[in-house]
Protein backbone atom coordinates (compact mmCIF):
# COMPACT_ATOMS: atom_id res chain seq x y z
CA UNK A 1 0.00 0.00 0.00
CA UNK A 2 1.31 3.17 -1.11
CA UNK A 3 1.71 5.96 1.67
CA UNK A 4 -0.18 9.34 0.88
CA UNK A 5 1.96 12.27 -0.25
CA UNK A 6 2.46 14.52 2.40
CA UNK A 7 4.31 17.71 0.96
CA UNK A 8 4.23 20.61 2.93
CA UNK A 9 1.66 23.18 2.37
CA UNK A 10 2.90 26.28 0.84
CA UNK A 11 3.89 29.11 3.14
CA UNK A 12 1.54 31.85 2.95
CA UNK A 13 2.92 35.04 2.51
CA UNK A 14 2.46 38.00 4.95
CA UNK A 15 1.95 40.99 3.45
CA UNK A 16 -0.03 42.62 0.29
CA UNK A 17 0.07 40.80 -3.15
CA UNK A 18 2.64 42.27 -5.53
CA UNK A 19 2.99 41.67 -9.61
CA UNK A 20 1.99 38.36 -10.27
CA UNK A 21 -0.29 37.38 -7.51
CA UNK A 22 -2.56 40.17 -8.34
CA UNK A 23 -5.39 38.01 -9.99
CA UNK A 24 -7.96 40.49 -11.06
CA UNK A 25 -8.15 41.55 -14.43
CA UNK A 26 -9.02 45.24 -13.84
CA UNK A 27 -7.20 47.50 -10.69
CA UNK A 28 -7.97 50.62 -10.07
CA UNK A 29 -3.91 52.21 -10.53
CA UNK A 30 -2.11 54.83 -8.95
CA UNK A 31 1.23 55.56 -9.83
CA UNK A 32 5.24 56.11 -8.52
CA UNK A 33 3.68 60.00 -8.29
CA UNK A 34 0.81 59.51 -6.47
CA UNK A 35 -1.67 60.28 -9.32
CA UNK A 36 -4.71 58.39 -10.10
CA UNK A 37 -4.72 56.49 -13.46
CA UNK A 38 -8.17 55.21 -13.23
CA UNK A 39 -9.35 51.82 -14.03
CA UNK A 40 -6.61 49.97 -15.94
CA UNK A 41 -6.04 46.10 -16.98
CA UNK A 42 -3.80 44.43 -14.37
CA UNK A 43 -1.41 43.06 -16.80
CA UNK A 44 -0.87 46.29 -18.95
CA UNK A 45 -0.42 48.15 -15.03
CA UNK A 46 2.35 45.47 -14.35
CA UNK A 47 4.50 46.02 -17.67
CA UNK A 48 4.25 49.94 -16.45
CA UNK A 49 5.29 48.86 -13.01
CA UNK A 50 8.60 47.38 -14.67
CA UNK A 51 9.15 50.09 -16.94
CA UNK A 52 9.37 52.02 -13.94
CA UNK A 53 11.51 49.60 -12.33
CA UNK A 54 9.38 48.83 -9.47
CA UNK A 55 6.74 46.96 -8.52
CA UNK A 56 2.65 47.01 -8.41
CA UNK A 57 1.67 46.27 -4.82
CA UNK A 58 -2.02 45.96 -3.95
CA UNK A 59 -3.06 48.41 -1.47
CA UNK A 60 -6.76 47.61 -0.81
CA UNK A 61 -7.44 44.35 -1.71
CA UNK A 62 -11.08 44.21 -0.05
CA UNK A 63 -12.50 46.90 -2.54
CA UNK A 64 -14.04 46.60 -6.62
CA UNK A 65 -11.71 46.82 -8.27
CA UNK A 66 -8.71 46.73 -5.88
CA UNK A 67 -6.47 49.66 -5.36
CA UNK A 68 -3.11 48.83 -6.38
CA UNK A 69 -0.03 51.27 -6.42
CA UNK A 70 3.48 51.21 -8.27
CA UNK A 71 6.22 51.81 -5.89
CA UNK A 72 9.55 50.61 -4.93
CA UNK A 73 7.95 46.82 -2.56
CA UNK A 74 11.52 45.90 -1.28
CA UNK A 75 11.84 49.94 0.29
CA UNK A 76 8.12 49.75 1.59
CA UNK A 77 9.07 46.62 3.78
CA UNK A 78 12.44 47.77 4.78
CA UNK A 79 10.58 50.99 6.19
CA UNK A 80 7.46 48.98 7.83
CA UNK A 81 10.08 46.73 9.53
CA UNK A 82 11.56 50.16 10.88
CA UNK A 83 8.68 51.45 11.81
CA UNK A 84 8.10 48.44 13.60
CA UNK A 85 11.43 48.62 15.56
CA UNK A 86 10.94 51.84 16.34
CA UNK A 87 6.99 51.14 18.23
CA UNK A 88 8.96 48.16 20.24
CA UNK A 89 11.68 49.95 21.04
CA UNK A 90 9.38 52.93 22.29
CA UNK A 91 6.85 50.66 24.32
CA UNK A 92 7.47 50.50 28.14
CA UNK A 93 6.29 47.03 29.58
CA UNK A 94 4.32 47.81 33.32
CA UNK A 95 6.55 45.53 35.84
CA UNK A 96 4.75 44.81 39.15
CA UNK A 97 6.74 45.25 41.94
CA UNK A 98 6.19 43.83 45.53
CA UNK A 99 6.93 45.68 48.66
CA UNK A 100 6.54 43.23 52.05
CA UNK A 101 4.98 44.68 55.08
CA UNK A 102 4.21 43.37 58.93
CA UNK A 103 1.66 45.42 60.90
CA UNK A 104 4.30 46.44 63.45
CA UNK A 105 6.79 47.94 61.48
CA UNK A 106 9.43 50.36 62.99
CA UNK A 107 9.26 54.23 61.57
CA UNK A 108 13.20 53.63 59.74
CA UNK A 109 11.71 50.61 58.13
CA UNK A 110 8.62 52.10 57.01
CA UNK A 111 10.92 55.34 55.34
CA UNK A 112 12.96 52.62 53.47
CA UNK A 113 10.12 50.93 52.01
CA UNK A 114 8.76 54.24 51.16
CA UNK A 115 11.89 55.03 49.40
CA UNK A 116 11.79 52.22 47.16
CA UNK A 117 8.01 52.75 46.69
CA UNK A 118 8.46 56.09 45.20
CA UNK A 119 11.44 54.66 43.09
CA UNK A 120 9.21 52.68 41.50
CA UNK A 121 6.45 55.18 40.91
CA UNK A 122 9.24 57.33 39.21
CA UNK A 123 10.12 54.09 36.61
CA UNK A 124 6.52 53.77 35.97
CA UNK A 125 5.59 50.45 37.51
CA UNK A 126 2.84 49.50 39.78
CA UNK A 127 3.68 47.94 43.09
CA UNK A 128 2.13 45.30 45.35
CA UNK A 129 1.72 45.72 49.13
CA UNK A 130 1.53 42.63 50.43
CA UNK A 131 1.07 42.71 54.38
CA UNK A 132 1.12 40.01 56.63
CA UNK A 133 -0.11 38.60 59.91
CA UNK A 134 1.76 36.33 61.85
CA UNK A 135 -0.04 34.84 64.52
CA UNK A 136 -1.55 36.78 67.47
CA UNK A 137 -1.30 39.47 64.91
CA UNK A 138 -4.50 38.59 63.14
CA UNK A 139 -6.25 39.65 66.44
CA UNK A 140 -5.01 43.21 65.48
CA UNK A 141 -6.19 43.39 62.21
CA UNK A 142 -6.79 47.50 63.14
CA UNK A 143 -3.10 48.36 63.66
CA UNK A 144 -2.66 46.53 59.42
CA UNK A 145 -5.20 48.88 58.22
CA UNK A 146 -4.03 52.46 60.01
CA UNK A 147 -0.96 51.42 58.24
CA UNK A 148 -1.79 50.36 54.68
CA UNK A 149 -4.22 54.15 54.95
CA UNK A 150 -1.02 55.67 56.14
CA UNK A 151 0.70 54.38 52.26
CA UNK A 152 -2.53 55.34 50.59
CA UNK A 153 -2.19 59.22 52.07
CA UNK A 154 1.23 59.37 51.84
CA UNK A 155 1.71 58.50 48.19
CA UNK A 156 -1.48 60.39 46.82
CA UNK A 157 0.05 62.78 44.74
CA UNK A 158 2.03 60.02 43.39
CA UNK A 159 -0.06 56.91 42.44
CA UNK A 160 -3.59 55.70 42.52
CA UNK A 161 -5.17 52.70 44.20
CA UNK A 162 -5.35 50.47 41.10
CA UNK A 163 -6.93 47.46 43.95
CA UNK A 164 -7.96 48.27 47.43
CA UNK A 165 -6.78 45.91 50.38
CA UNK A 166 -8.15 43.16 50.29
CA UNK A 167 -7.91 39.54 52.38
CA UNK A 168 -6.15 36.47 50.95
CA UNK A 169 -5.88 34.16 53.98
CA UNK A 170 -3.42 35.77 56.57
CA UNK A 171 -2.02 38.64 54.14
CA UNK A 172 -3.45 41.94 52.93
CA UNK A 173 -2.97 42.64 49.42
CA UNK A 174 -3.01 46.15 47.67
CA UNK A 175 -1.82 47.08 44.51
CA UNK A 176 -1.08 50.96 43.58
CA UNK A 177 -0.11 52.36 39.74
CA UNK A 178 1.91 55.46 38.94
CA UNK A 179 -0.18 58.47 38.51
């Protein structure tokens, strides 16, 4: 029994058609210059395209007839891949940083943690209180919230609560973003 031929399928391509993939038999053209030529036979648009020494690229495929344009296709990628680069490259990715509290922490401690709090806020990233109980502590649960309001007020002008405090067994969790 013969096994079934299994060639891979053929990789689709990833960007508008240019030249020879255009299948329609009219486009509406606009050329190297920006001007409108009108409706024009695709094949007759494509020997202008190479007169020109560039390509026909289809612009709008989803329209009757499709707008296609003749310009340079190998300079239009190079610049969408820069253009490209460039968005990444300006896009800041939102870490979230975590800042560990106990309810009976000493006045030095708190100012260090505050530091580092307002560190963050400066590099844009949203922290994570996390405060936790440890035994009899949970019978104090008053002393945990004066201090979590005591962040809230004293970073105001800074950030915003982004999720109040809230309960997750024998921690308090509160997360705060940048302003």
């Amino acid at each position: 029994m013969r096994r079934p031929n299994r060639a891979p399928a053929p990789a689709a391509k990833d960007g508008p058609r240019i030249n020879d993939d255009i299948r329609n038999a009219q486009i509406q053209l606009i050329d190297q210059t920006g001007d409108n030529k009108g409706t024009v036979e695709t094949m007759l648009a494509i020997k202008m395209a190479q007169e020109a020494g560039m390509d026909l690229v289809e612009i709008s495929p989803n329209v009757s007839p499709p707008v296609c344009k003749i310009m340079d296709y190998g300079k239009y990628k190079y610049s969408a891949q820069k253009k490209a680069a460039e968005a990444r490259k300006r896009q800041k990715t939102v870490e979230i940083k975590e800042i560990k509290l106990r309810p009976m922490i000493d006045d030095h401690d708190y100012d260090v943690k505050m530091r580092a709090m307002l560190r963050f806020f400066e590099e844009g990233d949203k922290v994570k209180i996390t405060l936790r109980y440890r035994g009899r502590e949970m019978a104090h649960q008053e002393i945990g919230t004066k201090l979590l309001d005591k962040i809230k007020t004293d970073v105001a002008e800074l950030a915003k609560v982004e999720q109040d405090a809230r309960f997750e067994g024998r921690q308090v969790v509160m997360v705060l973003a940048p302003r």
